[in-house]
Amino acid sequence: MSEKIEFKRKFTEIQPIYSMWLREVIRFFNMKPRVISTIVQPVLFLALLALPMSKLFHGAPPEMEQTMFGGLNFFSFLVPGIVGIGLLFGGTMSGVTVLWDKDFGFLKEVMVAPVRRTSLMLGRTFGGLTVGMLQALITIGVASVFGIWYGFKISSLSGFLLAIVFCVLTFFIFSCFGIILGGLFEGTEGFMAFVNLIQMPLFFLSGAMIPISQLKGVPVLYQIQFINPLTYGVDGLRSALTGSTPFFPIWIDIIVLITVAVVFLLLGAYTFSKMEVD
Amino acid sequence: MEDVIVVEGLTKRFGNFVAVNNIDFTVKEREIFGFLGPNGAGKSTTIKILITLLHPTSGSAKICGYDVVKEPYNVRKKIGVVFQDRSSDRVLTGRQNLDLHGRMYTMSKEEREKKIKEVLRLLELEGVENIRLNSLPEGVRRRFEVARGFMTNPKVVFLDEPTIGFDIKARRDLWSQIKDAKEKEGSAVLLTTHYIEEADYLCDRVAIIDHAKIVAIDTPENLKKSVGTMLISFQIGDKNGNGLSYFIDRVKRLDWVIGVLKDNNPIILKIEKGEGRVLDLIEFADKIGFEIISIDEREPNLEDAFLYYTGRTIREAEGG
């Protein structure tokens, strides 16, 4: 008898998960400034960061550029890195919004609904993920337009699809990361300061801007790259998207990302289930 | 009639502090049951236990036969909750909030459409349902939350201080809307309030709660009757400096005074019904060196009942 109830319950969780997903998406489109910044931000990053930086190698022999960046010119090398920034910032922020729900009281309303907490968290994370993927796709699309003049090209359809998988895994990891951090902090302010602090090293020591191997002679910084999940995300994403030679074998990137994603999901779910509502 | 809420020996301690102290009560089907008491009396804590957000230290509580600790999932399916403070997504419109709520309770599309229409009408929200809550006044947002509470055919709706911060007109409107919604949806309502008139107007039965304990449960009529048939309340000034206790001592001996409900200003006396009590009292006070500043003869209200059962007024209780 009780098994039957439990079965029915699992089945009926699908709609609540969907409703939490839907809420995220409606929220996104209800906030026009967010929609605009999602579109404008990648354009700015590409135009103000990737373009000028790619001029660093102006006049150098193309072979030198290509040896350093795994067979790519610097602009093409930077595009996946910029997608990576979006995943890092967007993912962490989507975790943070779970906290905002607590401050704004909405968490209470869902906590008394006949829904498991893990379902609530999953639905929210999927919602954030959808918005994050939208931004990643816009970035890649805009980069392809710039690429007509600056030599960036998507290698193949299968490569593109694999790149999406890397994006999803990376975003998911940082979304759970945001939720876990959120659980450790009481107020939003201290938390935001900490997030800003930790995003810096995560971003710069991920191979997004500087090839991983270039830091070989620098102790500590070189090693930090290996414990940063974003390193594996950007490495796999770059290779899949552009057909360049990855630093790690692709399967290593995938296994590391999946493992971290599972561990972070469990930690995130635990954090969320322990969250106090008052 | 079936009892939809059965609470027995419910206690909640936070460390040494006892927030809810061994309370018992039942709520019948379709009944509006009120918790009347000052802030900090334990009303909200009790509600949090009943809506499965908090575990009791001891005792038990059942909603529609389901234990709130052992079967929270079944309990949640049976209840609607309107929290004391904000609990909706203000970036969404009222309709979007209601629709998501219905989805979370796995209602079908037709059911949601039908119920949304119904609760919008009951809470008089037609016409503003497609505006984002951010841009609506607080009172309207509150009504959307009440609408949401009644949307899923709940057997019990919990209203925690539903009209806090409302002006008189908005408060009266919401009262009648709550009554209509309760009739239409066939739910029982458990509401907490520290507004006397709210308990009096809305509730079929009232529990007076003070210092974490329930001190009386009855209909508002019976609670008032238990105080007495007639009261006289007045402000007095002490002209000769004899002290209020001297006045109380003397006035008690008048043959039409039954007892003293409150012995500081404004003083309240329980009296026998009769002609000319006000004039008699003014004369009497003057004779022994006191002066009546204001005076009012009236039947007991719930405020007096609160005073009668707890020994203090709600305002005094809230002050300290």
Coordinates of C-alpha atoms in Angstrom, one line a residue:
Chain A
M1 CA 0.0 0.0 0.0
S2 CA 2.6 2.5 1.0
E3 CA 4.8 1.5 -2.0
K4 CA 1.9 2.3 -4.2
I5 CA 1.6 5.8 -2.7
E6 CA 5.3 6.4 -3.1
F7 CA 5.2 5.4 -6.7
K8 CA 2.4 7.8 -7.5
R9 CA 4.3 10.5 -5.7
K10 CA 7.4 10.1 -7.8
F11 CA 5.4 10.2 -10.9
T12 CA 3.5 13.3 -9.9
E13 CA 6.7 15.2 -9.1
I14 CA 7.2 15.9 -12.8
Q15 CA 4.7 18.7 -12.9
P16 CA 6.0 20.5 -9.9
I17 CA 9.5 20.3 -11.4
Y18 CA 8.1 21.7 -14.6
S19 CA 6.3 24.5 -12.7
M20 CA 9.5 25.6 -11.0
W21 CA 11.3 25.5 -14.4
L22 CA 8.5 27.5 -16.0
R23 CA 8.7 30.1 -13.2
E24 CA 12.3 30.7 -13.9
V25 CA 11.7 31.1 -17.6
I26 CA 8.6 33.4 -17.1
R27 CA 10.6 35.5 -14.5
F28 CA 13.4 35.9 -17.0
F29 CA 11.1 37.2 -19.8
N30 CA 9.2 39.4 -17.3
M31 CA 12.4 41.2 -16.5
K32 CA 13.2 43.1 -19.6
P33 CA 16.6 44.4 -18.4
R34 CA 17.7 40.9 -17.8
V35 CA 16.7 39.9 -21.3
I36 CA 18.6 42.8 -22.8
S37 CA 21.7 42.2 -20.7
T38 CA 21.7 38.6 -21.7
I39 CA 21.9 39.6 -25.3
V40 CA 24.2 42.6 -24.9
Q41 CA 26.7 41.1 -22.5
P42 CA 28.2 38.5 -24.9
V43 CA 28.4 41.2 -27.6
L44 CA 30.3 43.5 -25.3
F45 CA 32.7 40.7 -24.1
L46 CA 33.5 39.7 -27.6
A47 CA 33.9 43.3 -28.9
L48 CA 35.7 44.7 -26.0
L49 CA 37.7 41.8 -24.7
A50 CA 38.2 39.2 -27.4
L51 CA 38.7 41.5 -30.3
P52 CA 41.3 43.9 -28.7
M53 CA 43.2 41.0 -27.1
S54 CA 43.4 39.1 -30.3
K55 CA 45.4 42.2 -31.6
L56 CA 48.2 41.3 -29.2
F57 CA 49.6 39.0 -31.8
H58 CA 49.2 41.5 -34.6
G59 CA 52.2 41.1 -36.9
A60 CA 53.5 37.9 -35.3
P61 CA 53.9 34.9 -37.6
P62 CA 50.6 32.9 -37.7
E63 CA 52.4 29.6 -36.8
M64 CA 53.5 31.0 -33.5
E65 CA 50.0 32.0 -32.6
Q66 CA 48.7 28.6 -33.6
T67 CA 51.3 26.6 -31.7
M68 CA 50.5 28.5 -28.5
F69 CA 46.7 28.2 -28.8
G70 CA 46.3 24.6 -29.9
G71 CA 46.0 25.3 -33.6
L72 CA 43.7 28.3 -33.3
N73 CA 44.2 32.0 -33.7
F74 CA 43.8 34.0 -30.4
F75 CA 40.3 35.2 -31.2
S76 CA 39.0 31.7 -31.8
F77 CA 40.8 30.6 -28.6
L78 CA 39.1 33.3 -26.6
V79 CA 35.5 32.6 -27.8
P80 CA 35.0 29.4 -25.8
G81 CA 36.6 31.2 -22.9
I82 CA 34.0 33.9 -23.0
V83 CA 31.2 31.4 -23.2
G84 CA 32.9 29.9 -20.1
I85 CA 32.7 33.3 -18.3
G86 CA 29.0 33.4 -19.0
L87 CA 28.5 29.8 -17.6
L88 CA 30.5 30.6 -14.5
F89 CA 28.8 33.9 -13.7
G90 CA 25.4 32.8 -14.8
G91 CA 25.5 29.5 -13.1
T92 CA 26.6 30.9 -9.7
M93 CA 24.0 33.7 -9.9
S94 CA 21.2 31.2 -10.6
G95 CA 22.2 29.4 -7.4
V96 CA 22.1 32.7 -5.6
T97 CA 18.5 33.4 -6.7
V98 CA 17.5 30.4 -4.6
L99 CA 18.7 32.5 -1.6
W100 CA 16.7 35.5 -2.8
D101 CA 13.6 33.3 -2.7
K102 CA 14.3 32.8 1.0
D103 CA 14.6 36.6 1.6
F104 CA 11.6 37.4 -0.4
G105 CA 9.4 34.7 1.2
F106 CA 8.6 32.7 -1.9
L107 CA 10.5 29.8 -0.5
K108 CA 7.8 29.4 2.2
E109 CA 5.1 29.0 -0.3
V110 CA 6.8 26.2 -2.1
M111 CA 7.9 24.5 1.1
V112 CA 4.3 23.9 2.2
A113 CA 3.4 22.5 -1.2
P114 CA 3.2 18.7 -1.5
V115 CA 6.5 18.5 -3.3
R116 CA 9.9 17.2 -2.4
R117 CA 12.6 19.7 -1.8
T118 CA 15.0 18.1 -4.2
S119 CA 12.3 18.5 -6.9
L120 CA 12.1 22.1 -6.1
M121 CA 15.8 22.5 -6.4
L122 CA 16.0 20.5 -9.6
G123 CA 13.2 22.6 -11.3
R124 CA 14.9 25.8 -10.4
T125 CA 18.3 24.6 -11.6
F126 CA 16.8 23.5 -14.9
G127 CA 15.2 26.9 -15.2
G128 CA 18.4 28.7 -14.7
L129 CA 20.1 26.3 -17.0
T130 CA 17.7 27.1 -19.8
V131 CA 18.4 30.8 -19.5
G132 CA 22.2 30.1 -19.2
M133 CA 22.1 28.0 -22.4
L134 CA 20.3 30.8 -24.2
Q135 CA 23.1 33.1 -23.4
A136 CA 25.8 30.6 -24.4
L137 CA 24.0 30.1 -27.8
I138 CA 23.8 33.9 -28.3
T139 CA 27.5 34.2 -27.5
I140 CA 28.4 31.4 -30.0
G141 CA 26.1 33.0 -32.6
V142 CA 27.5 36.5 -32.3
A143 CA 31.1 35.1 -32.3
S144 CA 30.3 33.3 -35.5
V145 CA 29.3 36.6 -37.1
F146 CA 32.5 38.3 -35.8
G147 CA 34.3 35.1 -37.0
I148 CA 33.6 35.9 -40.6
W149 CA 36.4 38.5 -40.3
Y150 CA 38.4 37.1 -37.4
G151 CA 38.6 33.5 -38.4
F152 CA 36.3 31.8 -35.8
K153 CA 34.3 28.9 -37.2
I154 CA 32.3 26.1 -35.6
S155 CA 34.1 22.9 -36.6
S156 CA 31.1 20.6 -37.2
L157 CA 27.5 19.9 -36.1
S158 CA 28.6 17.0 -33.9
G159 CA 31.2 19.2 -32.4
F160 CA 28.6 21.9 -31.7
L161 CA 26.3 19.4 -30.0
L162 CA 29.1 18.1 -27.9
A163 CA 29.9 21.7 -27.0
I164 CA 26.4 22.1 -25.7
V165 CA 26.9 19.1 -23.5
F166 CA 30.0 20.8 -22.0
C167 CA 28.0 24.0 -21.5
V168 CA 25.2 22.2 -19.7
L169 CA 27.5 20.3 -17.4
T170 CA 29.6 23.4 -16.6
F171 CA 26.5 25.6 -15.9
F172 CA 24.9 22.9 -13.8
I173 CA 28.1 22.6 -11.6
F174 CA 28.2 26.3 -10.9
S175 CA 24.5 26.5 -10.3
C176 CA 24.8 23.8 -7.5
F177 CA 28.0 25.6 -6.4
G178 CA 26.0 28.8 -5.9
I179 CA 23.3 26.9 -3.9
I180 CA 26.0 25.3 -1.7
L181 CA 27.7 28.6 -1.0
G182 CA 24.3 30.1 -0.3
G183 CA 23.7 27.5 2.4
L184 CA 26.9 28.5 4.1
F185 CA 26.1 32.2 4.4
E186 CA 23.4 33.9 6.5
G187 CA 22.8 37.1 4.7
T188 CA 22.9 38.0 1.0
E189 CA 25.5 40.8 1.3
G190 CA 28.4 38.8 2.8
F191 CA 27.6 36.1 0.4
M192 CA 27.8 38.3 -2.7
A193 CA 31.2 39.7 -1.6
F194 CA 32.5 36.2 -1.3
V195 CA 31.1 35.1 -4.7
N196 CA 32.8 38.0 -6.4
L197 CA 36.0 37.1 -4.6
I198 CA 36.0 33.5 -5.6
Q199 CA 34.9 34.0 -9.2
M200 CA 38.1 35.9 -10.0
P201 CA 40.6 33.0 -9.6
L202 CA 38.1 30.5 -11.0
F203 CA 37.9 32.6 -14.1
F204 CA 41.6 33.5 -14.6
L205 CA 42.9 30.1 -13.7
S206 CA 40.7 28.1 -16.0
G207 CA 42.5 28.3 -19.3
A208 CA 39.7 30.6 -20.5
M209 CA 42.1 33.4 -21.4
I210 CA 45.6 31.9 -21.0
P211 CA 46.4 28.4 -22.2
I212 CA 46.8 26.0 -19.3
S213 CA 50.3 24.9 -20.4
Q214 CA 51.6 28.5 -20.4
L215 CA 51.5 28.6 -16.6
K216 CA 53.7 25.5 -16.3
G217 CA 56.6 27.4 -14.7
V218 CA 54.4 29.2 -12.1
P219 CA 54.0 27.1 -9.0
V220 CA 50.6 27.0 -7.2
L221 CA 48.7 28.9 -10.0
Y222 CA 49.5 26.1 -12.4
Q223 CA 48.2 23.5 -10.0
I224 CA 45.1 25.4 -9.1
Q225 CA 44.0 25.1 -12.7
F226 CA 43.7 21.3 -12.2
I227 CA 41.3 21.5 -9.3
N228 CA 39.1 24.1 -11.0
P229 CA 36.1 22.5 -12.7
L230 CA 35.8 25.4 -15.2
T231 CA 39.2 24.3 -16.6
Y232 CA 37.7 21.0 -17.8
G233 CA 34.6 22.7 -19.0
V234 CA 36.4 25.3 -21.1
D235 CA 39.0 22.7 -22.3
G236 CA 36.3 20.3 -23.6
L237 CA 34.1 23.1 -24.9
R238 CA 36.9 24.6 -26.9
S239 CA 38.0 21.4 -28.4
A240 CA 34.4 20.4 -29.3
L241 CA 33.5 23.7 -30.7
T242 CA 36.6 24.5 -32.8
G243 CA 38.2 21.2 -33.4
S244 CA 41.4 22.2 -31.6
T245 CA 43.6 19.9 -29.7
P246 CA 42.4 19.7 -26.0
F247 CA 44.8 19.9 -23.1
F248 CA 43.2 16.9 -21.5
P249 CA 41.8 14.0 -23.4
I250 CA 38.1 14.8 -24.1
W251 CA 36.9 11.8 -22.1
I252 CA 38.8 13.0 -19.1
D253 CA 37.0 16.3 -19.3
I254 CA 33.7 14.6 -19.5
I255 CA 34.3 12.2 -16.6
V256 CA 35.6 14.9 -14.4
L257 CA 32.7 17.2 -15.1
I258 CA 30.1 14.5 -14.6
T259 CA 31.7 13.4 -11.3
V260 CA 31.8 17.0 -10.0
A261 CA 28.2 17.6 -11.2
V262 CA 26.9 14.6 -9.3
V263 CA 28.8 15.4 -6.1
F264 CA 27.7 19.1 -6.3
L265 CA 24.1 18.1 -7.0
L266 CA 24.1 15.9 -3.9
L267 CA 25.7 18.6 -1.7
G268 CA 23.4 21.2 -3.2
A269 CA 20.3 19.1 -2.5
Y270 CA 21.5 18.5 1.0
T271 CA 22.1 22.2 1.6
F272 CA 18.6 23.0 0.2
S273 CA 16.9 20.4 2.3
K274 CA 18.5 21.8 5.4
M275 CA 17.5 25.4 4.6
E276 CA 15.5 26.9 7.4
V277 CA 12.3 28.8 6.5
D278 CA 11.0 31.3 9.0
Chain B
M1 CA -19.5 17.0 11.9
E2 CA -16.0 15.8 11.3
D3 CA -13.0 17.4 13.0
V4 CA -10.5 18.6 10.4
I5 CA -7.9 19.6 13.0
V6 CA -7.2 17.7 16.2
V7 CA -4.5 19.0 18.5
E8 CA -3.5 17.2 21.7
G9 CA -1.0 18.3 24.3
L10 CA 1.0 20.2 21.7
T11 CA 4.2 21.7 23.1
K12 CA 7.1 23.5 21.4
R13 CA 10.3 24.5 23.2
F14 CA 13.2 26.5 21.8
G15 CA 15.9 25.8 24.4
N16 CA 14.4 26.9 27.7
F17 CA 11.8 29.1 26.1
V18 CA 8.4 27.5 25.8
A19 CA 6.6 28.9 22.7
V20 CA 3.6 26.6 22.9
N21 CA 2.6 25.1 26.1
N22 CA 0.5 21.9 26.1
I23 CA -2.4 23.1 24.1
D24 CA -5.5 21.1 23.0
F25 CA -8.2 22.1 20.5
T26 CA -10.2 20.8 17.6
V27 CA -11.5 22.6 14.5
K28 CA -14.7 21.3 12.8
E29 CA -15.4 21.1 9.1
R30 CA -16.3 24.5 7.6
E31 CA -15.7 26.3 10.8
I32 CA -13.8 29.5 11.1
F33 CA -11.6 29.1 14.2
G34 CA -9.6 32.1 15.5
F35 CA -6.5 32.3 17.7
L36 CA -6.8 35.6 19.5
G37 CA -3.7 36.8 21.4
P38 CA -0.9 39.3 21.6
N39 CA 2.2 39.1 19.4
G40 CA 4.5 36.4 20.8
A41 CA 1.7 34.4 22.4
G42 CA 2.6 31.3 20.3
K43 CA 0.0 31.7 17.6
S44 CA 2.4 31.6 14.6
T45 CA 4.5 28.8 16.1
T46 CA 1.4 26.7 16.4
I47 CA 0.5 27.4 12.8
K48 CA 4.0 26.5 11.6
I49 CA 3.7 23.2 13.3
L50 CA 0.3 22.5 11.8
I51 CA 1.5 23.4 8.3
T52 CA 4.5 21.0 8.7
L53 CA 7.3 23.7 8.7
L54 CA 8.2 23.0 12.3
H55 CA 8.3 19.8 14.4
P56 CA 6.6 19.9 17.9
T57 CA 8.6 19.0 21.0
S58 CA 5.8 16.8 22.2
G59 CA 2.1 16.2 21.7
S60 CA 0.4 15.5 18.4
A61 CA -1.5 17.3 15.7
K62 CA -3.6 15.8 13.0
I63 CA -5.1 17.5 9.9
C64 CA -7.9 15.4 8.3
G65 CA -6.6 12.4 10.2
Y66 CA -3.0 12.8 9.0
D67 CA -0.2 13.3 11.5
V68 CA 1.7 16.5 10.8
V69 CA 5.0 14.9 11.7
K70 CA 4.6 11.4 10.2
E71 CA 2.6 12.3 7.1
P72 CA 3.5 15.8 6.1
Y73 CA 3.0 15.1 2.4
N74 CA -0.6 14.1 2.9
V75 CA -1.2 17.1 5.2
R76 CA 0.2 19.5 2.6
K77 CA -2.3 18.3 0.0
K78 CA -5.2 19.1 2.3
I79 CA -4.2 22.6 3.3
G80 CA -3.9 26.2 2.0
V81 CA -1.6 28.7 3.7
V82 CA -1.6 32.4 3.8
F83 CA 1.6 33.5 5.5
Q84 CA 1.9 36.6 7.7
D85 CA 4.5 38.1 5.5
R86 CA 5.0 38.2 1.7
S87 CA 5.2 34.9 0.0
S88 CA 4.6 35.4 -3.7
D89 CA 6.9 36.1 -6.6
R90 CA 6.5 39.8 -7.3
V91 CA 8.2 39.6 -10.7
L92 CA 5.3 37.5 -11.9
T93 CA 1.7 38.6 -12.4
G94 CA -1.1 37.5 -10.0
R95 CA -2.4 35.1 -12.6
Q96 CA 1.1 33.6 -13.2
N97 CA 1.5 33.2 -9.4
L98 CA -1.9 31.4 -9.2
D99 CA -1.2 29.2 -12.2
L100 CA 2.2 28.1 -10.9
H101 CA 0.6 27.3 -7.6
G102 CA -2.0 25.1 -9.3
R103 CA 0.7 23.3 -11.2
M104 CA 2.7 22.6 -8.0
Y105 CA -0.4 20.9 -6.7
T106 CA -0.6 18.9 -10.0
M107 CA -4.0 20.4 -11.0
S108 CA -4.9 19.9 -14.7
K109 CA -5.1 22.9 -17.1
E110 CA -8.9 22.9 -17.0
E111 CA -9.0 22.7 -13.2
R112 CA -6.5 25.6 -13.0
E113 CA -8.5 27.8 -15.4
K114 CA -11.7 27.1 -13.5
K115 CA -10.3 27.7 -10.1
I116 CA -8.3 30.8 -11.0
K117 CA -11.5 32.4 -12.4
E118 CA -13.4 31.4 -9.3
V119 CA -10.9 32.8 -6.7
L120 CA -10.3 35.9 -8.7
R121 CA -14.0 36.6 -8.5
L122 CA -14.3 35.7 -4.8
L123 CA -11.4 38.0 -3.9
E124 CA -12.6 40.7 -6.3
L125 CA -9.4 40.7 -8.3
E126 CA -10.8 40.5 -11.8
G127 CA -9.1 43.0 -14.0
V128 CA -5.7 43.2 -12.2
E129 CA -4.7 39.6 -12.6
N130 CA -2.3 40.3 -15.5
I131 CA -0.4 43.1 -13.8
R132 CA 2.9 42.2 -12.2
L133 CA 2.6 42.2 -8.4
N134 CA 5.5 44.7 -8.1
S135 CA 3.2 47.3 -9.5
L136 CA 0.2 46.6 -7.3
P137 CA -0.5 48.0 -3.8
E138 CA 0.2 45.8 -0.8
G139 CA -3.5 45.2 -0.1
V140 CA -4.1 43.7 -3.6
R141 CA -1.0 41.5 -3.3
R142 CA -2.4 40.3 0.0
R143 CA -5.7 39.4 -1.6
F144 CA -3.8 37.4 -4.3
E145 CA -2.2 35.4 -1.5
V146 CA -5.5 34.7 0.1
A147 CA -6.9 33.7 -3.3
R148 CA -4.0 31.3 -3.7
G149 CA -4.7 29.8 -0.3
F150 CA -8.2 28.8 -1.3
M151 CA -7.3 27.7 -4.8
T152 CA -6.5 24.0 -4.4
N153 CA -9.8 22.9 -2.7
P154 CA -8.1 22.8 0.7
K155 CA -10.0 21.2 3.7
V156 CA -8.3 23.8 6.0
V157 CA -7.0 27.2 5.1
F158 CA -4.5 28.8 7.5
L159 CA -4.5 32.6 7.7
D160 CA -1.7 34.1 9.7
E161 CA -2.7 37.7 10.6
P162 CA -4.5 38.2 7.3
T163 CA -5.3 41.9 7.6
I164 CA -2.2 43.2 9.4
G165 CA -1.4 46.7 8.2
F166 CA -4.8 47.2 6.5
D167 CA -7.0 50.2 6.8
I168 CA -10.5 49.7 8.2
K169 CA -12.2 49.7 4.8
A170 CA -9.8 47.2 3.2
R171 CA -10.0 45.1 6.4
R172 CA -13.8 44.8 6.3
D173 CA -13.7 44.0 2.6
L174 CA -11.2 41.2 3.1
W175 CA -13.3 39.8 5.9
S176 CA -16.3 39.4 3.8
Q177 CA -14.3 38.0 0.9
I178 CA -12.7 35.5 3.3
K179 CA -16.2 34.5 4.5
D180 CA -17.4 34.1 0.9
A181 CA -14.4 32.1 -0.2
K182 CA -14.8 29.8 2.8
E183 CA -18.5 29.2 2.0
K184 CA -17.9 28.6 -1.6
E185 CA -14.8 26.3 -1.2
G186 CA -16.2 24.5 1.8
S187 CA -13.0 24.9 3.7
A188 CA -12.4 25.3 7.4
V189 CA -10.3 28.3 8.4
L190 CA -7.8 28.7 11.2
L191 CA -6.8 32.3 11.6
T192 CA -4.6 34.1 14.0
T193 CA -5.2 37.7 14.9
H194 CA -4.6 40.2 17.5
Y195 CA -7.4 42.4 16.3
I196 CA -10.5 42.0 18.5
E197 CA -13.0 43.0 15.8
E198 CA -11.5 40.5 13.4
A199 CA -12.0 37.6 15.8
D200 CA -15.5 38.9 16.7
Y201 CA -16.7 39.4 13.1
L202 CA -15.1 36.4 11.4
C203 CA -14.9 33.5 13.9
D204 CA -17.4 30.9 14.8
R205 CA -15.2 30.0 17.7
V206 CA -12.3 31.8 19.3
A207 CA -9.4 30.4 21.4
I208 CA -7.9 33.1 23.7
I209 CA -4.2 32.4 23.8
D210 CA -1.7 34.1 26.1
H211 CA 1.8 33.1 27.4
A212 CA 1.8 30.0 25.1
K213 CA -1.4 28.6 26.6
I214 CA -5.0 28.5 25.5
V215 CA -7.0 30.0 28.4
A216 CA -10.5 29.7 26.9
I217 CA -12.2 28.4 23.8
D218 CA -15.8 29.3 22.9
T219 CA -18.0 31.2 20.6
P220 CA -17.5 35.0 20.7
E221 CA -21.0 35.3 22.2
N222 CA -20.3 32.9 25.0
L223 CA -16.9 34.4 25.7
K224 CA -18.5 37.8 26.1
K225 CA -21.3 36.4 28.3
S226 CA -18.8 34.8 30.6
V227 CA -17.6 38.3 31.5
G228 CA -21.0 39.5 32.7
T229 CA -24.1 41.2 31.4
M230 CA -23.1 44.9 31.7
L231 CA -19.9 46.8 32.2
I232 CA -19.1 50.4 33.0
S233 CA -15.7 51.8 32.1
F234 CA -14.3 55.1 33.1
Q235 CA -11.3 57.3 33.5
I236 CA -11.0 58.9 36.9
G237 CA -8.9 61.6 38.4
D238 CA -7.7 61.6 42.0
K239 CA -8.5 65.1 43.3
N240 CA -7.4 64.6 46.9
G241 CA -4.6 62.1 46.4
N242 CA -6.3 59.2 48.2
G243 CA -5.1 56.7 45.7
L244 CA -6.9 54.5 43.2
S245 CA -7.0 51.5 45.5
Y246 CA -9.0 53.5 48.0
F247 CA -11.5 54.3 45.3
I248 CA -11.7 50.7 44.1
D249 CA -12.1 49.5 47.7
R250 CA -15.1 51.9 48.2
V251 CA -16.8 51.4 44.9
K252 CA -16.7 47.6 45.3
R253 CA -19.1 47.9 48.2
L254 CA -21.9 49.6 46.1
D255 CA -24.7 47.0 45.9
W256 CA -25.0 47.2 42.1
V257 CA -21.3 46.5 41.5
I258 CA -20.7 42.8 40.9
G259 CA -16.9 42.9 40.5
V260 CA -13.8 44.7 39.2
L261 CA -12.6 43.7 35.8
K262 CA -9.8 46.2 35.6
D263 CA -8.5 48.2 38.5
N264 CA -6.3 50.9 36.8
N265 CA -7.3 53.6 34.4
P266 CA -9.6 53.1 32.5
I267 CA -11.3 51.2 35.3
I268 CA -13.8 48.6 34.3
L269 CA -16.6 47.4 36.6
K270 CA -19.0 44.5 36.2
I271 CA -22.4 45.8 37.2
E272 CA -26.1 44.8 37.4
K273 CA -28.3 46.2 34.7
G274 CA -30.3 49.2 35.9
E275 CA -31.3 52.8 35.4
G276 CA -29.0 55.7 36.1
R277 CA -25.8 53.9 36.9
V278 CA -23.6 56.5 35.1
L279 CA -25.0 59.4 37.2
D280 CA -24.8 57.4 40.4
L281 CA -21.2 56.7 39.8
I282 CA -20.3 60.3 39.0
E283 CA -22.0 61.4 42.2
F284 CA -20.4 58.7 44.3
A285 CA -16.9 59.5 42.9
D286 CA -17.4 63.2 43.6
K287 CA -18.5 62.5 47.2
I288 CA -15.3 60.6 48.0
G289 CA -12.9 63.1 46.3
F290 CA -12.5 61.7 42.8
E291 CA -13.6 63.0 39.5
I292 CA -14.8 61.0 36.4
I293 CA -13.1 62.3 33.3
S294 CA -15.0 60.0 30.8
I295 CA -17.5 57.2 31.3
D296 CA -19.2 54.6 29.2
E297 CA -21.8 52.0 30.0
R298 CA -21.8 49.0 27.6
E299 CA -22.1 45.3 27.1
P300 CA -18.9 43.2 27.2
N301 CA -16.9 42.8 24.0
L302 CA -14.2 40.3 23.2
E303 CA -11.5 42.7 24.5
D304 CA -13.2 42.5 27.9
A305 CA -13.2 38.7 27.5
F306 CA -9.5 38.7 26.8
L307 CA -9.0 40.9 29.9
Y308 CA -11.3 38.6 32.0
Y309 CA -9.3 35.5 31.0
T310 CA -5.8 36.8 31.0
G311 CA -5.9 39.6 33.5
R312 CA -4.6 42.1 31.0
T313 CA -5.6 43.9 27.9
I314 CA -4.1 42.9 24.5
R315 CA -2.4 46.2 24.3
E316 CA -0.7 45.7 27.7
A317 CA 0.3 42.2 26.7
E318 CA 1.9 43.5 23.5
G319 CA 3.7 46.3 25.4
G320 CA 5.5 43.9 27.7

